[in-house]
Structure formats: structure tokens, C-alpha cells
Short mmCIF file of C-alpha atoms in Angstrom, two decimals:
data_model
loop_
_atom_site.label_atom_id
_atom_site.label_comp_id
_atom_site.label_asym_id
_atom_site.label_seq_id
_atom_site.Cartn_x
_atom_site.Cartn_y
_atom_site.Cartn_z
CA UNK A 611 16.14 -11.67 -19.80
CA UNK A 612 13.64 -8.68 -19.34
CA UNK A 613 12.51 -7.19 -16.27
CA UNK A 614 8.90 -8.76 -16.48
CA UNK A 615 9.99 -12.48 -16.25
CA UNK A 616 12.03 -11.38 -13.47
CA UNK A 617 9.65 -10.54 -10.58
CA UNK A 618 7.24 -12.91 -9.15
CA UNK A 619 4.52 -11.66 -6.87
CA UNK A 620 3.41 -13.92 -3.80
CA UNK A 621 -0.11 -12.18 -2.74
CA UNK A 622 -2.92 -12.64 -0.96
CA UNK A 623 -4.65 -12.15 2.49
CA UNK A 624 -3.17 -11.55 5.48
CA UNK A 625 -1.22 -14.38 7.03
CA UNK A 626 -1.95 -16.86 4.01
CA UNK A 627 1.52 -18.14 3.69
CA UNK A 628 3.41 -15.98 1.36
CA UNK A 629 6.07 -15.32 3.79
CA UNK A 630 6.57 -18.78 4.55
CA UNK A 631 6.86 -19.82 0.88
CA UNK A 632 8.92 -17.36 0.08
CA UNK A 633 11.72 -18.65 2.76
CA UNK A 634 10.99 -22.46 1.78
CA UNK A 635 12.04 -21.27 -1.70
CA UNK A 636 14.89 -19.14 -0.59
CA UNK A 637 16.07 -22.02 1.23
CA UNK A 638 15.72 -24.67 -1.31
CA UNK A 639 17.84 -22.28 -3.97
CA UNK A 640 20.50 -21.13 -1.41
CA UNK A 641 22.45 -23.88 -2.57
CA UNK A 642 22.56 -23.14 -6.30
CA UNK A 643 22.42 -19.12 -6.60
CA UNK A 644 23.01 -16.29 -3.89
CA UNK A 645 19.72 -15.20 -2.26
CA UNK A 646 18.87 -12.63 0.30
CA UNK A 647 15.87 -10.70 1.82
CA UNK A 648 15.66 -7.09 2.49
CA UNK A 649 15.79 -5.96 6.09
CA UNK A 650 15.70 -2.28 6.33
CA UNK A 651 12.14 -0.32 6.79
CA UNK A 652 12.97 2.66 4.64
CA UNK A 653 14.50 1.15 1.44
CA UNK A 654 17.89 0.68 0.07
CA UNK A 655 20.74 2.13 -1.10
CA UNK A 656 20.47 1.91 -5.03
CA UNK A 657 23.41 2.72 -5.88
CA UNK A 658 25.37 0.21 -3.06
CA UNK A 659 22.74 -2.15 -4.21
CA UNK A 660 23.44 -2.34 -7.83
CA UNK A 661 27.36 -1.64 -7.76
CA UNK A 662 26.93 -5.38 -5.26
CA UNK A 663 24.81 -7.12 -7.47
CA UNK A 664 27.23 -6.60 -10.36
CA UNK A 665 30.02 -7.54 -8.74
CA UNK A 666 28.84 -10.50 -7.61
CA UNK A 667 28.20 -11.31 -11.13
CA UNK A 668 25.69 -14.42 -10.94
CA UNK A 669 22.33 -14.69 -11.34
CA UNK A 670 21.01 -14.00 -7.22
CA UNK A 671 17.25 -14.07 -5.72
CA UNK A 672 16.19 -11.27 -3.56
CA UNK A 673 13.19 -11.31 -1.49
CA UNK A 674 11.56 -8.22 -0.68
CA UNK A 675 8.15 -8.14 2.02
CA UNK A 676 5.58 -5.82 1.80
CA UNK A 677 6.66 -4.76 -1.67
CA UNK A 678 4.82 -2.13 -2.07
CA UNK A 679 6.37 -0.21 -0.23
CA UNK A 680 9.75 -0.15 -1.74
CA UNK A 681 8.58 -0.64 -5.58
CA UNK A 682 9.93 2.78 -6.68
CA UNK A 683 13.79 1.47 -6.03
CA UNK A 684 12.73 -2.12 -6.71
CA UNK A 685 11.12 -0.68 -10.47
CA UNK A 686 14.98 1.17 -10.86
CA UNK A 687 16.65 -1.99 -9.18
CA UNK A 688 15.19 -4.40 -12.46
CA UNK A 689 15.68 -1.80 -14.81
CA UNK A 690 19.50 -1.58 -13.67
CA UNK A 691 20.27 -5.27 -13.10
CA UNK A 692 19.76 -8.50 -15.28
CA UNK A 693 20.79 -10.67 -13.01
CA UNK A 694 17.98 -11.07 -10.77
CA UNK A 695 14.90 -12.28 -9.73
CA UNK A 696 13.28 -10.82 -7.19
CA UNK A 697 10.58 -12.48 -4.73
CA UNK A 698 7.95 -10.27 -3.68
CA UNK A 699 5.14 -10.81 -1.49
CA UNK A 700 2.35 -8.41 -0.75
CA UNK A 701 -1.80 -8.09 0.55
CA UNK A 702 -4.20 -8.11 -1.95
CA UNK A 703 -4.87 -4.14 -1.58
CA UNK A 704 -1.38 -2.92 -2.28
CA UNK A 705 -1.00 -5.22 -5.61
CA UNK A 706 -2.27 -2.28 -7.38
CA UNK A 707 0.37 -0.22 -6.61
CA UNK A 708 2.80 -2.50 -7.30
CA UNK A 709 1.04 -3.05 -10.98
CA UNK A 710 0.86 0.61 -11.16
CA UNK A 711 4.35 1.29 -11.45
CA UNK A 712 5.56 -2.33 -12.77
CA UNK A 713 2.65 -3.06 -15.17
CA UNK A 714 1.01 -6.03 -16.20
CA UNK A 715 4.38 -7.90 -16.76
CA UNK A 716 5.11 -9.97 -13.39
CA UNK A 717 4.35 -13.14 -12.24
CA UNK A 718 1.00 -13.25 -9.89
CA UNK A 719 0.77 -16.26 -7.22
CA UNK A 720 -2.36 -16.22 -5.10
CA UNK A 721 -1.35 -17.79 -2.19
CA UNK A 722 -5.29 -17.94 -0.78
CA UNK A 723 -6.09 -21.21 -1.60
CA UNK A 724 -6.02 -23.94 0.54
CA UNK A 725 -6.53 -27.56 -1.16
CA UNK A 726 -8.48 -30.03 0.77
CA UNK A 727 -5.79 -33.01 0.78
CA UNK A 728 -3.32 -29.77 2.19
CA UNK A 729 -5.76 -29.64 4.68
CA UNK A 730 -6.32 -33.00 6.02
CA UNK A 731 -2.50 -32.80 5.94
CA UNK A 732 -2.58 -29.97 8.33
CA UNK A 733 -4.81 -31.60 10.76
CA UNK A 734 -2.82 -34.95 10.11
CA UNK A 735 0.71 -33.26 11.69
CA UNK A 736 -1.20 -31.89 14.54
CA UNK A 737 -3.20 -35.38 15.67
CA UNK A 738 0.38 -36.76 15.79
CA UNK A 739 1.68 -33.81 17.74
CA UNK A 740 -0.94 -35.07 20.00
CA UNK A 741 -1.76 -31.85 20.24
CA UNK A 742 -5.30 -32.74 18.93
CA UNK A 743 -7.69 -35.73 20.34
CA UNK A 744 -10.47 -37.21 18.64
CA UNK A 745 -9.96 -37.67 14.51
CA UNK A 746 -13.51 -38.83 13.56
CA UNK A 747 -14.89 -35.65 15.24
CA UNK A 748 -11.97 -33.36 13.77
CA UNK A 749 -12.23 -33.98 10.25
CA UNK A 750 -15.81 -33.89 10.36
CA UNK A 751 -15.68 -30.67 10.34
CA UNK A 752 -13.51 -30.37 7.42
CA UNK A 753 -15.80 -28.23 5.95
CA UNK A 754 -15.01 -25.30 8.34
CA UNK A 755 -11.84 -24.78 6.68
CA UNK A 756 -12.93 -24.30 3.25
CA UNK A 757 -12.13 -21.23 1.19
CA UNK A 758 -9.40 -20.07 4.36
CA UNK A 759 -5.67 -19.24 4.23
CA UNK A 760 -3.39 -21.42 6.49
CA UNK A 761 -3.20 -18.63 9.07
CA UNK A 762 -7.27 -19.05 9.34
CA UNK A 763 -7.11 -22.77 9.20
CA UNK A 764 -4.26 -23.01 11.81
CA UNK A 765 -6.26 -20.99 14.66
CA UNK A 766 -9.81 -23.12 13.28
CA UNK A 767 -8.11 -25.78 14.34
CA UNK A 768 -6.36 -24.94 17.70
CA UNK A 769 -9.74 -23.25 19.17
CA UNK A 770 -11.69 -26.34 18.26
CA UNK A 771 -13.31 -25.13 14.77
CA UNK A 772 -14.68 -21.40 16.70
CA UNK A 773 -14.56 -18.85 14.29
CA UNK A 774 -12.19 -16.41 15.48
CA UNK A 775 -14.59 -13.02 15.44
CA UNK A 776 -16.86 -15.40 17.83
CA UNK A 777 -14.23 -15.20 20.47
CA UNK A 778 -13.26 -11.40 20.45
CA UNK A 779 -15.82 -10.08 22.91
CA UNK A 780 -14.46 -12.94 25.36
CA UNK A 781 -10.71 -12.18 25.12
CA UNK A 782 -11.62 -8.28 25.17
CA UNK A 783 -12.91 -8.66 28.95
CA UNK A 784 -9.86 -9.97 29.30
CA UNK A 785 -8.26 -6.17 29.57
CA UNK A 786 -7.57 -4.97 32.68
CA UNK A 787 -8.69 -1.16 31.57
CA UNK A 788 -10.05 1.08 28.75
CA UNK A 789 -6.21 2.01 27.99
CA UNK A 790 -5.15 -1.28 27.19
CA UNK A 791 -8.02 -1.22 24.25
CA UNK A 792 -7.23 1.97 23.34
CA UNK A 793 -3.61 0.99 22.85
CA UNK A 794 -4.34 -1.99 20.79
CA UNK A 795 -6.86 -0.73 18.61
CA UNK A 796 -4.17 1.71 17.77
CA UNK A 797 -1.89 -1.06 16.77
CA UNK A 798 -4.41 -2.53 15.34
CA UNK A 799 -5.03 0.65 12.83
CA UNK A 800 -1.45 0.90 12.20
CA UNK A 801 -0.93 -3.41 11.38
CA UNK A 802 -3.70 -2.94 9.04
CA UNK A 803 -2.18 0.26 7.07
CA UNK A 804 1.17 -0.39 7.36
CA UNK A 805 2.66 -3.76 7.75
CA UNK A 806 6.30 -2.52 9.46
CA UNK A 807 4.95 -1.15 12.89
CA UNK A 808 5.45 1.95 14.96
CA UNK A 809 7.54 3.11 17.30
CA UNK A 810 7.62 1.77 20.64
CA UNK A 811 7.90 4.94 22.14
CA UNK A 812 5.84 6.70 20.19
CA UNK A 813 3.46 3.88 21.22
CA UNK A 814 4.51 4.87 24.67
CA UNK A 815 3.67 8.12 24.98
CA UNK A 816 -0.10 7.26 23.13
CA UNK A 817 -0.81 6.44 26.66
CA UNK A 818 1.03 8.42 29.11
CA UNK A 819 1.72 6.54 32.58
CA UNK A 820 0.52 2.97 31.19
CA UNK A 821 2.91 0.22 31.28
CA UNK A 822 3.09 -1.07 27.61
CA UNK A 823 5.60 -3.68 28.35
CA UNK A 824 2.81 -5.84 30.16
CA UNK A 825 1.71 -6.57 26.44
CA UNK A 826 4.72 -8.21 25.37
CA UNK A 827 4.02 -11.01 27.43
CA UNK A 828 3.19 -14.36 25.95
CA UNK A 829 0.35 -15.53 27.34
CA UNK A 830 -1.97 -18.54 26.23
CA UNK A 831 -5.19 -16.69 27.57
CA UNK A 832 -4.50 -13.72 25.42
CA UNK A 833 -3.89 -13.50 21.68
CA UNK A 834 -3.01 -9.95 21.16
CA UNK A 835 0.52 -9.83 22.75
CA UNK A 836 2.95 -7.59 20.84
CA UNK A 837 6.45 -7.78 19.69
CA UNK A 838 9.65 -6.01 17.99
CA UNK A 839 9.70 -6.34 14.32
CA UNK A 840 12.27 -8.94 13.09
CA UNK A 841 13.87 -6.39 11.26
CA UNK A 842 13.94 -3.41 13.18
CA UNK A 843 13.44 -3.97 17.08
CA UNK A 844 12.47 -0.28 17.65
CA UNK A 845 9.08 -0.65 15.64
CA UNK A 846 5.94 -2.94 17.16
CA UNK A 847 3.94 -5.20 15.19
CA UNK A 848 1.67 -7.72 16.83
CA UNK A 849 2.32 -11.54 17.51
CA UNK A 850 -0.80 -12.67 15.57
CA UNK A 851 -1.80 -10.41 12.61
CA UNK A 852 -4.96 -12.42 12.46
CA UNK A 853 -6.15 -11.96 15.60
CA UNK A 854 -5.76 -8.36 15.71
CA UNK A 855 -7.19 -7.95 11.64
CA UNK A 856 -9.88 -9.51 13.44
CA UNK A 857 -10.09 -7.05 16.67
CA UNK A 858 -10.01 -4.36 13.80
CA UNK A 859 -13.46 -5.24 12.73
CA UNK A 860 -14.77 -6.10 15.57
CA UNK A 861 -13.85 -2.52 16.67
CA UNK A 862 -15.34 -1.19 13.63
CA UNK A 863 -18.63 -2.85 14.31
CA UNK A 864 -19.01 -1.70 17.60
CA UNK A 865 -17.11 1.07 18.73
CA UNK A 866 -16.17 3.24 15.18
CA UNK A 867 -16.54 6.89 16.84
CA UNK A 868 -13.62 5.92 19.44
CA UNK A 869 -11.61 4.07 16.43
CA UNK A 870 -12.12 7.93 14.73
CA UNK A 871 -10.99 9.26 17.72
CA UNK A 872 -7.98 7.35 18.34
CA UNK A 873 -6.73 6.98 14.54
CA UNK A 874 -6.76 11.07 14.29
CA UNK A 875 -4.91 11.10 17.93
CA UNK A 876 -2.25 9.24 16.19
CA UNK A 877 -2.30 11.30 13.12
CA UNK A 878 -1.55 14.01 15.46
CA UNK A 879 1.22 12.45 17.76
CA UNK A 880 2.83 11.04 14.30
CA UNK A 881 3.06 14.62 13.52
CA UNK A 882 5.76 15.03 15.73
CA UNK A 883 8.21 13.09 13.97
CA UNK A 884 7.50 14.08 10.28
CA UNK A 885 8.71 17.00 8.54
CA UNK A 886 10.59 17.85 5.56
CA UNK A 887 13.57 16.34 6.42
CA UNK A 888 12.05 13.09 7.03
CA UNK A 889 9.98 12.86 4.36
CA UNK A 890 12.79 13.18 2.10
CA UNK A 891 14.72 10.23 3.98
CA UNK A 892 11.02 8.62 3.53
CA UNK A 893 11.39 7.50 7.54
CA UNK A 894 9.08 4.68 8.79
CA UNK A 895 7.01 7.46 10.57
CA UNK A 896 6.73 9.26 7.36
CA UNK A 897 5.78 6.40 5.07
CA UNK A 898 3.00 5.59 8.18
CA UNK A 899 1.37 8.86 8.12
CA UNK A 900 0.88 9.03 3.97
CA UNK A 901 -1.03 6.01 4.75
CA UNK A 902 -2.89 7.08 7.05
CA UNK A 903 -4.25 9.85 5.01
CA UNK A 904 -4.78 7.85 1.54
CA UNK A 905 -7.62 8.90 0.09
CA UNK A 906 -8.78 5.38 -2.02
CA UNK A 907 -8.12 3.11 0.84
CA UNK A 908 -7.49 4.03 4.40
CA UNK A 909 -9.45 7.23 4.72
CA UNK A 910 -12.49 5.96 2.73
CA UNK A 911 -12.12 2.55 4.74
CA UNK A 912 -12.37 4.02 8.03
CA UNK A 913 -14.10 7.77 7.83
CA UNK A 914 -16.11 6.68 4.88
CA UNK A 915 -18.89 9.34 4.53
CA UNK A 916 -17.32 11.46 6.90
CA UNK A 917 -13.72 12.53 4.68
CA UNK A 918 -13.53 15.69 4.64
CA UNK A 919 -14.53 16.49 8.48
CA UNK A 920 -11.32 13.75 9.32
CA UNK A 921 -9.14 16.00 6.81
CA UNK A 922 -10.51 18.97 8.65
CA UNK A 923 -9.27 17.22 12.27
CA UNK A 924 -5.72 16.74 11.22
CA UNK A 925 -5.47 20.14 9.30
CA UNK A 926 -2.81 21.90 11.89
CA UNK A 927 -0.94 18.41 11.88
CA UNK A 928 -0.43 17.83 8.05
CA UNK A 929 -1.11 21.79 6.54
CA UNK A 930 2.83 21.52 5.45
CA UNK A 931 2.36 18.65 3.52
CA UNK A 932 1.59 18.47 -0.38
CA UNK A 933 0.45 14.42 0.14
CA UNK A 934 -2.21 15.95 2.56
CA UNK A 935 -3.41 18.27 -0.08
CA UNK A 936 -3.37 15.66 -2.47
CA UNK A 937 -5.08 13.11 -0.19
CA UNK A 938 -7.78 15.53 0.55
CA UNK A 939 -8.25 16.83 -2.90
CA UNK A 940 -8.99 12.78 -3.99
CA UNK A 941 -11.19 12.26 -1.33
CA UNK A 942 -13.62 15.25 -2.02
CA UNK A 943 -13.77 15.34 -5.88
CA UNK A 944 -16.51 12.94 -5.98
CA UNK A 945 -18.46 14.98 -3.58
CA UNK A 946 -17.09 19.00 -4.54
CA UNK A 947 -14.90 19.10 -7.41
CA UNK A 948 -14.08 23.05 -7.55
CA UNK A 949 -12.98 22.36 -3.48
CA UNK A 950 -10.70 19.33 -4.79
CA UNK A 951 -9.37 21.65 -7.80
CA UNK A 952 -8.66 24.45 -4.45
CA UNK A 953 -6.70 21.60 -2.58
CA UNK A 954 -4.88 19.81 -5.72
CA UNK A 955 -3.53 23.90 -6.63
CA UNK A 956 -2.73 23.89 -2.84
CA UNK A 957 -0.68 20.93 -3.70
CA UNK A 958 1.44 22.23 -6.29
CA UNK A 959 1.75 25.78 -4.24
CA UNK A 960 4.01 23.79 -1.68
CA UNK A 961 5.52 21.51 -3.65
CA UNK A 962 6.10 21.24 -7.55
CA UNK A 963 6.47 17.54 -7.86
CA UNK A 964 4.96 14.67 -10.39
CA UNK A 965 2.47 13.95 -8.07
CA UNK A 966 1.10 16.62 -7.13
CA UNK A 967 0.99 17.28 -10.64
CA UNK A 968 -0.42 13.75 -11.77
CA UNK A 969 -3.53 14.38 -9.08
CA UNK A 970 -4.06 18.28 -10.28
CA UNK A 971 -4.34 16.76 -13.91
CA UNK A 972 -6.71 13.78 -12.41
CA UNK A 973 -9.43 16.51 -11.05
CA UNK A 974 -8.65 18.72 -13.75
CA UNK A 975 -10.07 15.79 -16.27
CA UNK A 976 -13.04 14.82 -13.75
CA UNK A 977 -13.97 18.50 -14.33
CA UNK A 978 -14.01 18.25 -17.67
CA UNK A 979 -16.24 15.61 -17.98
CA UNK A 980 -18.60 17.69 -16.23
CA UNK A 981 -18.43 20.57 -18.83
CA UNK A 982 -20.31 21.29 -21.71
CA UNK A 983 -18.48 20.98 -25.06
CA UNK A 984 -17.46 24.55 -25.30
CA UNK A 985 -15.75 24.69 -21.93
CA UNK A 986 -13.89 20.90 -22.22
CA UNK A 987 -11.44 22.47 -24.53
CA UNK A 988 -10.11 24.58 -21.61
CA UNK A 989 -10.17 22.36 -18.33
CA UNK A 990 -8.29 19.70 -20.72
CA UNK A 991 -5.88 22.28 -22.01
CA UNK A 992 -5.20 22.54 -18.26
CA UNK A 993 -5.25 19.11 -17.61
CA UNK A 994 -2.93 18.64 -20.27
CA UNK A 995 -0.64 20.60 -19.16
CA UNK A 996 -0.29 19.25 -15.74
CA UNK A 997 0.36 16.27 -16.92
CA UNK A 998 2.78 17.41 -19.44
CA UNK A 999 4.79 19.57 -15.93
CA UNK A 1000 3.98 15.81 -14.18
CA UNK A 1001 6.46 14.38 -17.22
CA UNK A 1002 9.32 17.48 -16.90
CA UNK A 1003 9.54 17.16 -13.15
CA UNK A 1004 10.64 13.55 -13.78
CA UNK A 1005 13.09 14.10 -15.26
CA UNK A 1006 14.27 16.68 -13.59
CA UNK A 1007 14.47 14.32 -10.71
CA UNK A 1008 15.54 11.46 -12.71
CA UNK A 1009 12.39 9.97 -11.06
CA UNK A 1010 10.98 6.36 -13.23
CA UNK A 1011 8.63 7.41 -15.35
CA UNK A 1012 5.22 6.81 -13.85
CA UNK A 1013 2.39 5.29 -15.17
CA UNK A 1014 -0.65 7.80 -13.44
CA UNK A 1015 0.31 10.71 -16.12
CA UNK A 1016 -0.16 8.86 -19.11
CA UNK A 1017 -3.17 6.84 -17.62
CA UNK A 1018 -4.70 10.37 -16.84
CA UNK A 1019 -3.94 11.27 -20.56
CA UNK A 1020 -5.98 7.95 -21.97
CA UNK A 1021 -8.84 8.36 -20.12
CA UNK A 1022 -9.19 11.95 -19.84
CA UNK A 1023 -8.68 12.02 -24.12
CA UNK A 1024 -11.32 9.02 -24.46
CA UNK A 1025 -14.34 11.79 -23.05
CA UNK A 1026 -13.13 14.65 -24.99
CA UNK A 1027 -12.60 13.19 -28.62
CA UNK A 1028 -16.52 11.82 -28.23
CA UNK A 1029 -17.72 15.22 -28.47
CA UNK A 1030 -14.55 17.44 -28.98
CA UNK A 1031 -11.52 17.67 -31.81
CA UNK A 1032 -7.61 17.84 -31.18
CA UNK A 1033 -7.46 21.12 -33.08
CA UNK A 1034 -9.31 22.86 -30.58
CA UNK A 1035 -6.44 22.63 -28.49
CA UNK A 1036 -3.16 24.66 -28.96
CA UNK A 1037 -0.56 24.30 -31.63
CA UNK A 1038 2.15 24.63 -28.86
CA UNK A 1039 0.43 22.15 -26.39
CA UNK A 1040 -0.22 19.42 -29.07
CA UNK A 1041 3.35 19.49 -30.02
CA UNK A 1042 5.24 19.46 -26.89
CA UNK A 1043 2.51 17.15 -25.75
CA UNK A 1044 3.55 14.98 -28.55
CA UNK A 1045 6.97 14.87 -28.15
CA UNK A 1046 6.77 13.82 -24.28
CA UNK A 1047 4.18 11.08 -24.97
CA UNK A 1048 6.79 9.66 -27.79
CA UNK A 1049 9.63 9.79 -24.93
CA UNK A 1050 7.55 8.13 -22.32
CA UNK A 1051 5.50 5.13 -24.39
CA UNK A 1052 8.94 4.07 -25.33
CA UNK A 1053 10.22 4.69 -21.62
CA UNK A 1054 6.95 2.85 -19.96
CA UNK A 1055 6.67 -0.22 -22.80
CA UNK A 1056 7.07 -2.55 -20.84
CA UNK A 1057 4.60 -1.65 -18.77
CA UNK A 1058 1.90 -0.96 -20.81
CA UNK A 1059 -0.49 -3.19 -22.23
CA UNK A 1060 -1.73 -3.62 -25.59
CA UNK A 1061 -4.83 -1.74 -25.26
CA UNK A 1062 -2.76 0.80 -23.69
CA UNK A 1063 -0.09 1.50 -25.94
CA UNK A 1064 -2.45 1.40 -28.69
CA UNK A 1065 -4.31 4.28 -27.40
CA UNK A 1066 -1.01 6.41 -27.05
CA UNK A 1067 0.19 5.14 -30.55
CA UNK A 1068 -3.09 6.72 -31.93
CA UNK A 1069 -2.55 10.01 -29.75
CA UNK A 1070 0.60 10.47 -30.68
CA UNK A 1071 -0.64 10.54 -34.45
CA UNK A 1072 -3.44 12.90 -33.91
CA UNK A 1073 -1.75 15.39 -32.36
CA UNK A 1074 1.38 15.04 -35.04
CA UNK A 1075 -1.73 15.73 -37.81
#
């Protein structure tokens, strides 16, 4: 069995009931098959994984949380093993990624929606709990609950059909000082970039002299207690994801400069604890602060307008660091393009890597497009070419072949063959150009589509002309 009918995708919103799924089905195959989840915050052991999986020689179930964040060794884990099926579950914003480097080939469950006899079933199990009074006046307001997860539904029901963003204001007066709001808007950036937590202390020492342990508490009166991560009790996460996803945006509405503020304070204390060393070991801390500086979502989500005076602010903090570079370079090139073609070369100046590659070649294209005719022939020999050093350095990592090179390729060639021809470009490039693309379509056919591999098929044959 391929790869692609191996790897089913739970996603969704945030507390809609993938995790709880994906243990009900765990739990009803446990019997029949081997199944397990994966615990640790900073990956696996390939190697250890596969060399178990094949000894165990039956067909086992593995469920992985959060996905994303592991799908380079889960793309090598599928590739490597044909006895599995793995369970994935992740939010809405990261499926990208995960079709990025898997393709179009998995299994998508949206997990959103609720049905209405699913909901009357819900409200059912709590009038016999007793924990609810009053049917008639209950399930006439039924219609509350339409179009929400479970998580939604479940807290409807509990605060007696209130919308949850109605109560914020009255639970924040609950806080006994301006540090306890600073500390949980932190969390509250942190559960909504990266699902695993941080660091207690690091959490500590956010807020020097405050007693953070008063927050653990579980208290009926206040929603946004905190707790240890389940698998890893050194990292915080908060009790009720929904609750504080919704003290995000209420903090957004009303008090964005000190959000700014605090975000970039953590930027800079995260600093601390990331360096070379730990960005090869690709450390919680380290996997936190690339997301804290992506360019598409995070950055543009919460300094949008503002990008490159927030890359600016964390400059001394993240100078050592190609993702920075690359990061800033993304975020700009709508806005300066020769600045993002500065950063992107600043990029590959501290580290020659496929990425930084794969975002020089990005720019390099967006630049073209810009161009009259005579000068496309150069920016997309360039471009070219960066993608073509994206493809060596690889394999000189024995890296999976990603798809962002050859994407880059596709839509960069679609603007220059509308006004340009192939033999404008090199002899040399077109050939070794050629012979990489050959490699790689076969490499990445899995995981492109039709329209895709089409497009390289016909590349491929122009440049062999």
C-alpha cells in the first residue's frame, strides 16, 4: 500500500474534537493492531523508529498531534515503512504545511461540524447529569450552537448559551494586577503559535518576582488556569485553549500596542535559549521562536502593517539566524523587493541550506515579474539557479525532496514563457536544470498533482529541445 492511503488528517479549529477522536479510534483498534501516539516535543528518532516498526512486523497505527510540526520525519517515516497508518491531527492553518511536503495524497477529516441530533445529544447527557435544569428553555436555544465545534458548544452550554468573548472583560477584572495579564497574554501568544507550550521558567522569569504558581490553580471563577503539558511537564499550555484563543482576540481588539510589546519581549527572552546548537537539535524553544517570526502567518497576523519595524525590534536577538533573514525577506517583498533580495542573500551568507535557497529563488521570481522582457532573462537565470543549489543541498543532506523548489520553478516559468523563450537562457543552466527536474518529478510523484506534474513533464521537454 502507498504512502497516500496511509495518512489520515483529523483538522479543524481549535478544540473541535480531533484529539478526542483520534483516542476513541486508537482505543477501539488497540485490540486488533499495535497503536501508539507520539510523546516527545522535538521529534523522533528515525532511525530507532523505523528499525521498531519493522521488527514488530504488523501493520500498527501511530498517532501524531500537532503534525505539522514533525512532518519532515513523519514524510521519511511513510516513505520508509509500509506498515503503517498514521493518525494525524492538526488546526486548519498548519494543513498547508503538512500538504506542502505530503501533497494532495492524504485523507482530510474536518472535524468542525457539529450535527444537530449530536447536539441535542450533548445537551441530553448533561440534563441527566443534572447538571442542567430546565429542558424546554435549553433546547430552545438550539440554535446558538449551530455552525460550532464541541469545545464551543460544551462552554455554550455550561455558561447558559453566553457567548464566550461576552464574558472576557468580566473574568479579566478578575486579575489581581497588570502582571497577571501580561503573563497570560503571553501564553496566550505562544498557545496560538505553537500548540506544545513554553517553559515554565522561562515563563518565570517573563515576570520577575511574580508568583506564577497562583495560576495553576483550578478555580471555577476563573477560566484561564494553566497547566504542564501531558507530554512534557516542563512546558505550559493552558487548561482551556478556548478560553484563552478567545482572550487572544479580545487582547487584539483592545490592547494590540502592549500585545506588540510583550510578543517582541518574548522574542527577546527566547533568545536566550536558541543558538546553533539548538537549532540543530530543533529544541522546543527553537521550533517556538521560527514561529514567532513567520512571515505568512504569525508576523502578518499580529504586526500586520507594521513588519518590518517588528523585524527591526528583534534584530540583535535573531541577526545569527538565516530563518530570520528569510522571515524578513518574505515579509517585505510585497512592500520593497530589492530590500527582500538584500535579506534573502543575507540568508544564504550565513547559511547555505534549501531554504534559504528556495526563498532567494521565490523573490528572485517576484522580481522578475516586475522586469521588462529584456531583463526577465537574467533575474530568472538567477532564480533558476537558486533553485537548482535549493535541489544539490538536498541531497547533500539527504534532506526529502521538497516541494517549494519545484513550485517556485512552475510558477516563476508560467510569467516568463508569456513573453520570453527557453533559449534565452543558458545552454549549461537548461541542461543541468533538466536533469535535476527529471530526478525530482520522479522523487516528488506522489506528491504532485496532475496539473502539476504536467507542467514539469512539459519543462522538462523544452529545455531537452
Amino acid at each position: 500500500m502507498s504512502y497516500e492511503n496511509n495518512f489520515i488528517l483529523l483538522k479543524g479549529k481549535t478544540l473541535n474534537g480531533k484529539t478526542a477522536l483520534a483516542y476513541k479510534v486508537l482505543l477501539e483498534l488497540s485490540d486488533s493492531m499495535p497503536c501508539f501516539k507520539l510523546k516527545s516535543l522535538s521529534g523522533f528518532n528515525l532511525r530507532i523508529a523505523i528499525e521498531c516498526l519493522a521488527a514488530i512486523n504488523k501493520h500498527c497505527i501511530i498517532f501524531i498531534d500537532n503534525v505539522a510540526e514533525y512532518i519532515d520525519q513523519v514524510y521519511q517515516l511513510l516513505e520508509n515503512c509500509k506498515n503503517i497508518t498514521i493518525l494525524a491531527a492538526e488546526r486548519n492553518y498548519r494543513v498547508f504545511h503538512v500538504e506542502s511536503v505530503l501533497g494532495d495524497n492524504i485523507i482530510e477529516i474536518n472535524v468542525d461540524e457539529i450535527k444537530k441530533n449530536e447536539s441535542e445529544y450533548l445537551i441530553d447527557k448533561y440534563l441527566k447529569l443534572g447538571l442542567l435544569q430546565n429542558d424546554k428553555i435549553i433546547k430552545s436555544k438550539m440554535s446558538i450552537l449551530n455552525n460550532k465545534t464541541i469545545g464551543e458548544q460544551v462552554c455554550l452550554i455550561t455558561m447558559n448559551f453566553v457567548p464566550i468573548e461576552n464574558k472576557i472583560p468580566e473574568f479579566i477584572k478578575l486579575f489581581k494586577d497588570e502582571r497577571t495579564e501580561d503573563l497570560l497574554t503571553t501564553v496566550s501568544i505562544v498557545c496560538h503559535c505553537y500548540k506544545m507550550g513554553i517553559n515554565y521558567y522561562i515563563l518565570s522569569s517573563l515576570v520577575p518576582g511574580y508568583n506564577i504558581n497562583n495560576l495553576f490553580e483550578n478555580r471555577n471563577d476563573f477560566p484561564f488556569s494553566l497547566c504542564f503539558n501531558l507530554n512534557n511537564d516542563n512546558y505550559v499550555v493552558p487548561q482551556n485553549e478556548l478560553f484563552m484563543d478567545s482572550y487572544l482576540n479580545y487582547q487584539m481588539s483592545n490592547n494590540l500596542q502592549k500585545l506588540r510589546t510583550l510578543y517582541i519581549n518574548l522574542i527577546r527572552k527566547l533568545s536566550v535559549y536558541v543558538n546553533p546548537e539548538t537549532k540543530r537539535l530543533r529544541s522546543p524553544e527553537y521550533r517556538l521562536l521560527g514561529r514567532l517570526v513567520d512571515a505568512d502567518t504569525n508576523v502578518e497576523y499580529f504586526f500586520k502593517g507594521m513588519e518590518e519595524a517588528f523585524m527591526n525590534a528583534i534584530l540583535d536577538y535573531c541577526k545569527w539566524n538565516s530563518r530570520y533573514w528569510e522571515q524578513r525577506a518574505l515579509a517585505i517583498q510585497g512592500k520593497n523587493i530589492e530590500k527582500a533580495l538584500q535579506y534573502a542573500q543575507q540568508a544564504i551568507v550565513i547559511e547555505t541550506h534549501p531554504f534559504t535557497y528556495t526563498t532567494y529563488s521565490k523573490i528572485l521570481f517576484s522580481k522578475m515579474k516586475t522586469v521588462g522582457k529584456s531583463e526577465k532573462t537574467d533575474y530568472c537565470e538567477k532564480a533558476l539557479s537558486a533553485a537548482y543549489n535549493a535541489f544539490v543541498e538536498e541531497d547533500k543532506r539527504h534532506m526529502y525532496p521538497s516541494l517549494h523548489p519545484l513550485i517556485n520553478i512552475i510558477n516563476g516559468m508560467d510569467v516568463f514563457l508569456k513573453t520570453n523563450s527557453l533559449s534565452e537562457l543558458s545552454y549549461t543552466l537548461r541542461k543541468k536544470l533538466s536533469a535535476s527536474l527529471e530526478d525530482y518529478s520522479v522523487k516528488l510523484n506522489k506528491r504532485l498533482n496532475k496539473e502539476q506534474s504536467d507542467k514539469i513533464d512539459n519543462l522538462i521537454m523544452l529545455l531537452n529541445k
